[in-house]
Amino acid sequence: MNQVKVLGEFYFSRLLGTSIYDKSGRNIGKIRDMAVRWEGTYPKIVGIKYAKKTQQLIPIDQIESCSYKEVRLKETFAIEKTTALHENDIYISRWLLDKQIIDLKGSKLVRVNDITLSWVVQENIERMVLVAVDIGIRGLFRRLGLEFLVSSWQNNLLSLQYIKPLESWNSYLQLNRERQQVSELHPADIADLLEEMDYKTRAGFIEKLNDQQAVDALIEMDLDSQVEIIEQMDEQRASDLLEEMPPDEAADILVEMTAEKSEGLLNLMEVDDAEEVRELMQYEEGTAGALMTTEYIAFSEDLTPEEVINQLRELAPEAETIYYLYVVDEAEHLQGVLSLRELIVASPKATLRQLMHTKLRKVHPEEDHKRVAEIINKYGLLAVPVVDEQGIILGIVTVDDIIDILIPERGKLDTYSWFALSKWGGR
Amino acid sequence: MMKDMRIRLSLFLAVMGPGVVTAFADNDAGGIATYAAAGATYGYDLLFTLLISTVCLAIAQEISARTGAVTGRGLSDLIRESFGVKWTFFAMIVLLIANIGTTASEFSGIATSFEMFGIHKLIAVPIMAFVVWWSVLKGNYSKIEKVFFVLCATFLSYIISGTIVNPPWEEVLLASVTPTFHSDADFLMMAIGLIGTTITPWGQFYVQAAVVDKGITAKDYKYTFWDVMLGAFFTWLIAFFVVVATAATLNANHIEIETVKDAAVALEPLAGKYASMLFSFGLLGASMLAAFILPLSSAYAVCESFGFESGVSKKPKEAPVFFGVYTVIILLGAAIALWPGISLTAVMLASQVVNGVLLPPILIFMVLIASNESIMGKYKNSRWYNIVSWAFTIVLIILTLMLLVATVAPDFMNSFMKLIGL
């Protein structure tokens, strides 16, 4: 027998302020708030806060009848029959109603206009559970007492399994489950969410992401937001994330900060990573040097395709692109290039020296990004190598980097303005 | 030591902005009109009120900026979370009425400045309203905005003009620190208007949003504090010299100010026959700047509190409420300015009074939030601060009530004043 009988369904906002009477008809107080325990599939209400200055709760199984007009208790009220607020319980009016939450389904921030409750009997146990949050306009009108104006509209309810509270109320919340839910979001969606959050919430949220998720999300953001987030972060974590980022992105972010701050972060990074970033930071904004990444793949000219393919398996995860393989001599002078396709179809016993194209387009680090774009466009390249005066390869500029700089995102317009208020809002 | 100074200075410049920008936008068309009318009608009598309202402006802006830095949230967001839907709805209605009024006054300012060049308002207002609306819709208003910001700087010429006329400085300084009070409705209205134009509901929402938007945190707040103080000082400086210049030129010669255009006369000592041109450039700049900011910040506030999609980067289909609110405010504002037979000057002055009357509710929300420890933590208002804020709010409410009484029953007011010996 696992039958569930529904005794009633309620909107939390309409229950608030309802008078409570006990068996003898005495007015005990009003529904001031309800405490909820976040466990199982549906968070369950543990009790009703009935007066302003008390932390005692009337347990749900004490309720004889419940409507928006009045609540009647089964017995005569006595303070001994109430229970105390448990440390893992939270008040929903205080912590959920009117607050922002993450809608995991739509992957955006929404505001809780109302909460729906269900009062059920299962195996002779009465319980009241939170079923969904109302994030729609109809919920707003209900709060204003004007629901009749929009009674033909649909409620916009979001089931609790699809929401994630922005602030963790307490440690009791199942962090692991949340983390998994969030990790199912696309990094670009996480980036949008982060940009909308206020800085405190954001800090809490980033803490829950692992480094890889945080870096993926950061890369999806525009520069201003990246700088803001890194600056507000704890220095140790910030330096960890900067290490994980492609060095060109990290350099772009650090250049925007004060010398003191960026130096502090660089000193916390691993020496190798920091060195690479430092080099990139020397180049002026908008030049090939500032745009390039040092994560390219280069091989010695004496290697055979077979050896190269073996090495590629190890190098590929780090590199920004593997479609172009650059060939260099012992002193890192750029000699030629071949494509991944050419490598794969080549005879395994040839050497790269025989296979490579020696006529290749390259740019100098101080060249303007427009010039780089022209070359990439004209020759239909995916990336162009950057070399110094001696012909030593310094890095590559990929077509993605160029597109980022040529097509300003519409979203960035907000921050370009002196006066516009972006997002807040959230948003 | 030197390096230390440099770092501090660069940090200050990096976070500088919200306070100073709000200050400049504060001295908009309605502001200049009100200061000019105050100087022309009451001479130096209102300088004391101006000083007090500037101190209060500094306090109000400081509270908003601090709240923004500590919480990282906008004012309407916090009102919603702390007071629920009904109070938020009330606050938004208040804000929207005040902002529609102010937008109307901006369009009146635009109309006035064009009229000085002989262009009729029926042509100027619809075109400029469309320019504002369209450039935000297309997302390319940031450049246009800067042009108008530069135009605003022409109001700084009042400082020079006010110095050239060489007013009786002793009298001016004395008047600045001596409380002067008349009990007639006109004076009360002017006093409330003066307060309403310096401290505006939208200014509070705007400065907090701008602080949040710049990503200023509690840690950097000390720099923002000075930015806000500097902003309040600039507001006062320009207002002070507009009052002094108009008092010395118009009031001293018993010229009543009939339209805002007359305020240009006060620039004649500096610019001679180019005075009205200089004035209309300044007026156009300030009015256009505020005409961009007001509808936008209203739309942000409404969407933020009710959880609708917002942002100029969105398309109208994605954020219908945002663009709806924004469009309606521009339309209503322009429509009021174009209403047949309405006096542009009256619109400007009246909207400042509306702002003054609607300010107390917003102040109450602000102070309640800023003194809430669970929101502000150790950055909450100090007791001394709260006393000043409440005192100011109560004075403003009393002034508003007096204005109501003085408008409805002037005789009663007069005898009441005699009774208490004023």
PDB file of N, CA, C and O in Angstrom, chain A residues 184-234:
ATOM      1  N   GLU A 184      26.237  19.890 -15.681  1.00  0.00           N
ATOM      2  CA  GLU A 184      25.574  19.498 -16.920  1.00  0.00           C
ATOM      3  C   GLU A 184      25.261  20.705 -17.802  1.00  0.00           C
ATOM      4  O   GLU A 184      24.889  20.562 -18.953  1.00  0.00           O
ATOM      5  N   LEU A 185      25.374  21.883 -17.247  1.00  0.00           N
ATOM      6  CA  LEU A 185      25.128  23.080 -18.055  1.00  0.00           C
ATOM      7  C   LEU A 185      26.308  23.321 -18.994  1.00  0.00           C
ATOM      8  O   LEU A 185      27.443  22.958 -18.697  1.00  0.00           O
ATOM      9  N   HIS A 186      26.026  23.957 -20.102  1.00  0.00           N
ATOM     10  CA  HIS A 186      27.088  24.331 -21.042  1.00  0.00           C
ATOM     11  C   HIS A 186      27.911  25.471 -20.420  1.00  0.00           C
ATOM     12  O   HIS A 186      27.347  26.353 -19.777  1.00  0.00           O
ATOM     13  N   PRO A 187      29.235  25.447 -20.620  1.00  0.00           N
ATOM     14  CA  PRO A 187      30.054  26.527 -20.047  1.00  0.00           C
ATOM     15  C   PRO A 187      29.558  27.931 -20.407  1.00  0.00           C
ATOM     16  O   PRO A 187      29.623  28.844 -19.584  1.00  0.00           O
ATOM     17  N   ALA A 188      29.029  28.094 -21.621  1.00  0.00           N
ATOM     18  CA  ALA A 188      28.531  29.416 -22.015  1.00  0.00           C
ATOM     19  C   ALA A 188      27.330  29.815 -21.157  1.00  0.00           C
ATOM     20  O   ALA A 188      27.160  30.988 -20.822  1.00  0.00           O
ATOM     21  N   ASP A 189      26.511  28.830 -20.786  1.00  0.00           N
ATOM     22  CA  ASP A 189      25.369  29.122 -19.920  1.00  0.00           C
ATOM     23  C   ASP A 189      25.844  29.479 -18.516  1.00  0.00           C
ATOM     24  O   ASP A 189      25.320  30.378 -17.874  1.00  0.00           O
ATOM     25  N   ILE A 190      26.845  28.728 -18.046  1.00  0.00           N
ATOM     26  CA  ILE A 190      27.404  29.047 -16.727  1.00  0.00           C
ATOM     27  C   ILE A 190      27.970  30.466 -16.749  1.00  0.00           C
ATOM     28  O   ILE A 190      27.786  31.239 -15.809  1.00  0.00           O
ATOM     29  N   ALA A 191      28.615  30.820 -17.873  1.00  0.00           N
ATOM     30  CA  ALA A 191      29.181  32.165 -18.000  1.00  0.00           C
ATOM     31  C   ALA A 191      28.083  33.218 -17.898  1.00  0.00           C
ATOM     32  O   ALA A 191      28.218  34.203 -17.173  1.00  0.00           O
ATOM     33  N   ASP A 192      26.973  33.002 -18.595  1.00  0.00           N
ATOM     34  CA  ASP A 192      25.860  33.961 -18.544  1.00  0.00           C
ATOM     35  C   ASP A 192      25.328  34.093 -17.125  1.00  0.00           C
ATOM     36  O   ASP A 192      25.044  35.196 -16.652  1.00  0.00           O
ATOM     37  N   LEU A 193      25.172  32.954 -16.453  1.00  0.00           N
ATOM     38  CA  LEU A 193      24.667  32.982 -15.080  1.00  0.00           C
ATOM     39  C   LEU A 193      25.611  33.782 -14.186  1.00  0.00           C
ATOM     40  O   LEU A 193      25.180  34.624 -13.412  1.00  0.00           O
ATOM     41  N   LEU A 194      26.895  33.504 -14.325  1.00  0.00           N
ATOM     42  CA  LEU A 194      27.883  34.188 -13.483  1.00  0.00           C
ATOM     43  C   LEU A 194      27.831  35.689 -13.699  1.00  0.00           C
ATOM     44  O   LEU A 194      27.911  36.470 -12.763  1.00  0.00           O
ATOM     45  N   GLU A 195      27.686  36.091 -14.963  1.00  0.00           N
ATOM     46  CA  GLU A 195      27.678  37.525 -15.249  1.00  0.00           C
ATOM     47  C   GLU A 195      26.477  38.208 -14.615  1.00  0.00           C
ATOM     48  O   GLU A 195      26.524  39.378 -14.286  1.00  0.00           O
ATOM     49  N   GLU A 196      25.402  37.458 -14.455  1.00  0.00           N
ATOM     50  CA  GLU A 196      24.204  38.065 -13.883  1.00  0.00           C
ATOM     51  C   GLU A 196      24.237  38.131 -12.362  1.00  0.00           C
ATOM     52  O   GLU A 196      23.504  38.889 -11.755  1.00  0.00           O
ATOM     53  N   MET A 197      25.072  37.327 -11.739  1.00  0.00           N
ATOM     54  CA  MET A 197      25.037  37.245 -10.279  1.00  0.00           C
ATOM     55  C   MET A 197      25.735  38.429  -9.638  1.00  0.00           C
ATOM     56  O   MET A 197      26.621  39.024 -10.227  1.00  0.00           O
ATOM     57  N   ASP A 198      25.333  38.733  -8.388  1.00  0.00           N
ATOM     58  CA  ASP A 198      26.096  39.744  -7.671  1.00  0.00           C
ATOM     59  C   ASP A 198      27.382  39.102  -7.171  1.00  0.00           C
ATOM     60  O   ASP A 198      27.500  37.881  -7.130  1.00  0.00           O
ATOM     61  N   TYR A 199      28.347  39.917  -6.785  1.00  0.00           N
ATOM     62  CA  TYR A 199      29.679  39.356  -6.607  1.00  0.00           C
ATOM     63  C   TYR A 199      29.804  38.370  -5.464  1.00  0.00           C
ATOM     64  O   TYR A 199      30.632  37.480  -5.500  1.00  0.00           O
ATOM     65  N   LYS A 200      28.949  38.509  -4.469  1.00  0.00           N
ATOM     66  CA  LYS A 200      29.030  37.565  -3.357  1.00  0.00           C
ATOM     67  C   LYS A 200      28.523  36.192  -3.763  1.00  0.00           C
ATOM     68  O   LYS A 200      29.140  35.178  -3.503  1.00  0.00           O
ATOM     69  N   THR A 201      27.343  36.189  -4.402  1.00  0.00           N
ATOM     70  CA  THR A 201      26.770  34.940  -4.858  1.00  0.00           C
ATOM     71  C   THR A 201      27.729  34.265  -5.823  1.00  0.00           C
ATOM     72  O   THR A 201      27.925  33.065  -5.799  1.00  0.00           O
ATOM     73  N   ARG A 202      28.305  35.094  -6.680  1.00  0.00           N
ATOM     74  CA  ARG A 202      29.205  34.594  -7.699  1.00  0.00           C
ATOM     75  C   ARG A 202      30.399  33.885  -7.054  1.00  0.00           C
ATOM     76  O   ARG A 202      30.790  32.804  -7.466  1.00  0.00           O
ATOM     77  N   ALA A 203      30.938  34.509  -5.999  1.00  0.00           N
ATOM     78  CA  ALA A 203      32.077  33.906  -5.319  1.00  0.00           C
ATOM     79  C   ALA A 203      31.712  32.536  -4.782  1.00  0.00           C
ATOM     80  O   ALA A 203      32.458  31.567  -4.947  1.00  0.00           O
ATOM     81  N   GLY A 204      30.524  32.441  -4.182  1.00  0.00           N
ATOM     82  CA  GLY A 204      30.080  31.169  -3.639  1.00  0.00           C
ATOM     83  C   GLY A 204      29.893  30.136  -4.733  1.00  0.00           C
ATOM     84  O   GLY A 204      30.221  28.959  -4.568  1.00  0.00           O
ATOM     85  N   PHE A 205      29.386  30.612  -5.864  1.00  0.00           N
ATOM     86  CA  PHE A 205      29.097  29.713  -6.974  1.00  0.00           C
ATOM     87  C   PHE A 205      30.392  29.182  -7.585  1.00  0.00           C
ATOM     88  O   PHE A 205      30.513  27.986  -7.881  1.00  0.00           O
ATOM     89  N   ILE A 206      31.349  30.067  -7.783  1.00  0.00           N
ATOM     90  CA  ILE A 206      32.607  29.641  -8.408  1.00  0.00           C
ATOM     91  C   ILE A 206      33.345  28.656  -7.513  1.00  0.00           C
ATOM     92  O   ILE A 206      33.989  27.732  -7.983  1.00  0.00           O
ATOM     93  N   GLU A 207      33.204  28.862  -6.209  1.00  0.00           N
ATOM     94  CA  GLU A 207      33.850  27.938  -5.284  1.00  0.00           C
ATOM     95  C   GLU A 207      33.401  26.504  -5.520  1.00  0.00           C
ATOM     96  O   GLU A 207      34.165  25.566  -5.337  1.00  0.00           O
ATOM     97  N   LYS A 208      32.141  26.366  -5.926  1.00  0.00           N
ATOM     98  CA  LYS A 208      31.614  25.020  -6.104  1.00  0.00           C
ATOM     99  C   LYS A 208      32.027  24.395  -7.431  1.00  0.00           C
ATOM    100  O   LYS A 208      31.902  23.197  -7.624  1.00  0.00           O
ATOM    101  N   LEU A 209      32.459  25.227  -8.366  1.00  0.00           N
ATOM    102  CA  LEU A 209      32.886  24.672  -9.655  1.00  0.00           C
ATOM    103  C   LEU A 209      34.307  24.146  -9.497  1.00  0.00           C
ATOM    104  O   LEU A 209      35.094  24.690  -8.731  1.00  0.00           O
ATOM    105  N   ASN A 210      34.645  23.097 -10.251  1.00  0.00           N
ATOM    106  CA  ASN A 210      36.041  22.699 -10.219  1.00  0.00           C
ATOM    107  C   ASN A 210      36.818  23.599 -11.178  1.00  0.00           C
ATOM    108  O   ASN A 210      36.237  24.369 -11.943  1.00  0.00           O
ATOM    109  N   ASP A 211      38.142  23.526 -11.124  1.00  0.00           N
ATOM    110  CA  ASP A 211      38.959  24.458 -11.899  1.00  0.00           C
ATOM    111  C   ASP A 211      38.626  24.419 -13.394  1.00  0.00           C
ATOM    112  O   ASP A 211      38.525  25.451 -14.038  1.00  0.00           O
ATOM    113  N   GLN A 212      38.447  23.220 -13.914  1.00  0.00           N
ATOM    114  CA  GLN A 212      38.198  23.108 -15.346  1.00  0.00           C
ATOM    115  C   GLN A 212      36.888  23.787 -15.739  1.00  0.00           C
ATOM    116  O   GLN A 212      36.822  24.541 -16.703  1.00  0.00           O
ATOM    117  N   GLN A 213      35.837  23.554 -14.941  1.00  0.00           N
ATOM    118  CA  GLN A 213      34.540  24.193 -15.222  1.00  0.00           C
ATOM    119  C   GLN A 213      34.661  25.709 -15.139  1.00  0.00           C
ATOM    120  O   GLN A 213      34.132  26.435 -15.973  1.00  0.00           O
ATOM    121  N   ALA A 214      35.365  26.154 -14.117  1.00  0.00           N
ATOM    122  CA  ALA A 214      35.511  27.598 -13.927  1.00  0.00           C
ATOM    123  C   ALA A 214      36.264  28.216 -15.101  1.00  0.00           C
ATOM    124  O   ALA A 214      35.873  29.265 -15.620  1.00  0.00           O
ATOM    125  N   VAL A 215      37.324  27.556 -15.542  1.00  0.00           N
ATOM    126  CA  VAL A 215      38.094  28.077 -16.661  1.00  0.00           C
ATOM    127  C   VAL A 215      37.257  28.079 -17.939  1.00  0.00           C
ATOM    128  O   VAL A 215      37.216  29.069 -18.675  1.00  0.00           O
ATOM    129  N   ASP A 216      36.541  26.983 -18.186  1.00  0.00           N
ATOM    130  CA  ASP A 216      35.699  26.917 -19.392  1.00  0.00           C
ATOM    131  C   ASP A 216      34.685  28.049 -19.401  1.00  0.00           C
ATOM    132  O   ASP A 216      34.433  28.678 -20.435  1.00  0.00           O
ATOM    133  N   ALA A 217      34.084  28.303 -18.245  1.00  0.00           N
ATOM    134  CA  ALA A 217      33.089  29.378 -18.168  1.00  0.00           C
ATOM    135  C   ALA A 217      33.756  30.729 -18.367  1.00  0.00           C
ATOM    136  O   ALA A 217      33.245  31.586 -19.095  1.00  0.00           O
ATOM    137  N   LEU A 218      34.905  30.922 -17.740  1.00  0.00           N
ATOM    138  CA  LEU A 218      35.612  32.205 -17.854  1.00  0.00           C
ATOM    139  C   LEU A 218      35.956  32.525 -19.305  1.00  0.00           C
ATOM    140  O   LEU A 218      35.824  33.658 -19.749  1.00  0.00           O
ATOM    141  N   ILE A 219      36.389  31.496 -20.032  1.00  0.00           N
ATOM    142  CA  ILE A 219      36.794  31.718 -21.420  1.00  0.00           C
ATOM    143  C   ILE A 219      35.617  32.208 -22.265  1.00  0.00           C
ATOM    144  O   ILE A 219      35.797  32.951 -23.221  1.00  0.00           O
ATOM    145  N   GLU A 220      34.399  31.819 -21.868  1.00  0.00           N
ATOM    146  CA  GLU A 220      33.222  32.226 -22.638  1.00  0.00           C
ATOM    147  C   GLU A 220      32.831  33.680 -22.398  1.00  0.00           C
ATOM    148  O   GLU A 220      31.960  34.217 -23.050  1.00  0.00           O
ATOM    149  N   MET A 221      33.444  34.327 -21.391  1.00  0.00           N
ATOM    150  CA  MET A 221      33.004  35.683 -21.030  1.00  0.00           C
ATOM    151  C   MET A 221      33.772  36.751 -21.789  1.00  0.00           C
ATOM    152  O   MET A 221      34.847  36.488 -22.315  1.00  0.00           O
ATOM    153  N   ASP A 222      33.232  37.967 -21.759  1.00  0.00           N
ATOM    154  CA  ASP A 222      34.002  39.059 -22.355  1.00  0.00           C
ATOM    155  C   ASP A 222      35.055  39.522 -21.357  1.00  0.00           C
ATOM    156  O   ASP A 222      34.998  39.202 -20.167  1.00  0.00           O
ATOM    157  N   LEU A 223      36.010  40.261 -21.857  1.00  0.00           N
ATOM    158  CA  LEU A 223      37.191  40.599 -21.065  1.00  0.00           C
ATOM    159  C   LEU A 223      36.854  41.331 -19.758  1.00  0.00           C
ATOM    160  O   LEU A 223      37.389  41.018 -18.704  1.00  0.00           O
ATOM    161  N   ASP A 224      35.934  42.286 -19.842  1.00  0.00           N
ATOM    162  CA  ASP A 224      35.606  43.062 -18.647  1.00  0.00           C
ATOM    163  C   ASP A 224      35.112  42.175 -17.508  1.00  0.00           C
ATOM    164  O   ASP A 224      35.504  42.348 -16.362  1.00  0.00           O
ATOM    165  N   SER A 225      34.235  41.228 -17.863  1.00  0.00           N
ATOM    166  CA  SER A 225      33.719  40.341 -16.827  1.00  0.00           C
ATOM    167  C   SER A 225      34.820  39.441 -16.298  1.00  0.00           C
ATOM    168  O   SER A 225      34.886  39.166 -15.101  1.00  0.00           O
ATOM    169  N   GLN A 226      35.693  38.982 -17.187  1.00  0.00           N
ATOM    170  CA  GLN A 226      36.799  38.128 -16.744  1.00  0.00           C
ATOM    171  C   GLN A 226      37.649  38.858 -15.713  1.00  0.00           C
ATOM    172  O   GLN A 226      37.963  38.319 -14.651  1.00  0.00           O
ATOM    173  N   VAL A 227      37.995  40.097 -16.046  1.00  0.00           N
ATOM    174  CA  VAL A 227      38.838  40.879 -15.146  1.00  0.00           C
ATOM    175  C   VAL A 227      38.150  41.060 -13.804  1.00  0.00           C
ATOM    176  O   VAL A 227      38.728  40.860 -12.739  1.00  0.00           O
ATOM    177  N   GLU A 228      36.858  41.412 -13.874  1.00  0.00           N
ATOM    178  CA  GLU A 228      36.111  41.656 -12.648  1.00  0.00           C
ATOM    179  C   GLU A 228      36.113  40.420 -11.759  1.00  0.00           C
ATOM    180  O   GLU A 228      36.376  40.488 -10.558  1.00  0.00           O
ATOM    181  N   ILE A 229      35.847  39.274 -12.368  1.00  0.00           N
ATOM    182  CA  ILE A 229      35.735  38.046 -11.583  1.00  0.00           C
ATOM    183  C   ILE A 229      37.086  37.646 -10.997  1.00  0.00           C
ATOM    184  O   ILE A 229      37.191  37.306  -9.822  1.00  0.00           O
ATOM    185  N   ILE A 230      38.130  37.710 -11.794  1.00  0.00           N
ATOM    186  CA  ILE A 230      39.458  37.331 -11.299  1.00  0.00           C
ATOM    187  C   ILE A 230      39.892  38.281 -10.172  1.00  0.00           C
ATOM    188  O   ILE A 230      40.441  37.862  -9.159  1.00  0.00           O
ATOM    189  N   GLU A 231      39.595  39.564 -10.340  1.00  0.00           N
ATOM    190  CA  GLU A 231      39.992  40.525  -9.308  1.00  0.00           C
ATOM    191  C   GLU A 231      39.287  40.270  -7.989  1.00  0.00           C
ATOM    192  O   GLU A 231      39.837  40.490  -6.924  1.00  0.00           O
ATOM    193  N   GLN A 232      38.029  39.833  -8.087  1.00  0.00           N
ATOM    194  CA  GLN A 232      37.254  39.657  -6.853  1.00  0.00           C
ATOM    195  C   GLN A 232      37.527  38.322  -6.186  1.00  0.00           C
ATOM    196  O   GLN A 232      37.115  38.080  -5.067  1.00  0.00           O
ATOM    197  N   MET A 233      38.226  37.447  -6.898  1.00  0.00           N
ATOM    198  CA  MET A 233      38.440  36.108  -6.375  1.00  0.00           C
ATOM    199  C   MET A 233      39.595  36.095  -5.385  1.00  0.00           C
ATOM    200  O   MET A 233      40.466  36.943  -5.413  1.00  0.00           O
ATOM    201  N   ASP A 234      39.576  35.092  -4.553  1.00  0.00           N
ATOM    202  CA  ASP A 234      40.691  34.834  -3.664  1.00  0.00           C
ATOM    203  C   ASP A 234      41.943  34.626  -4.523  1.00  0.00           C
ATOM    204  O   ASP A 234      41.892  33.940  -5.543  1.00  0.00           O
TER     205      ASP A 234
END
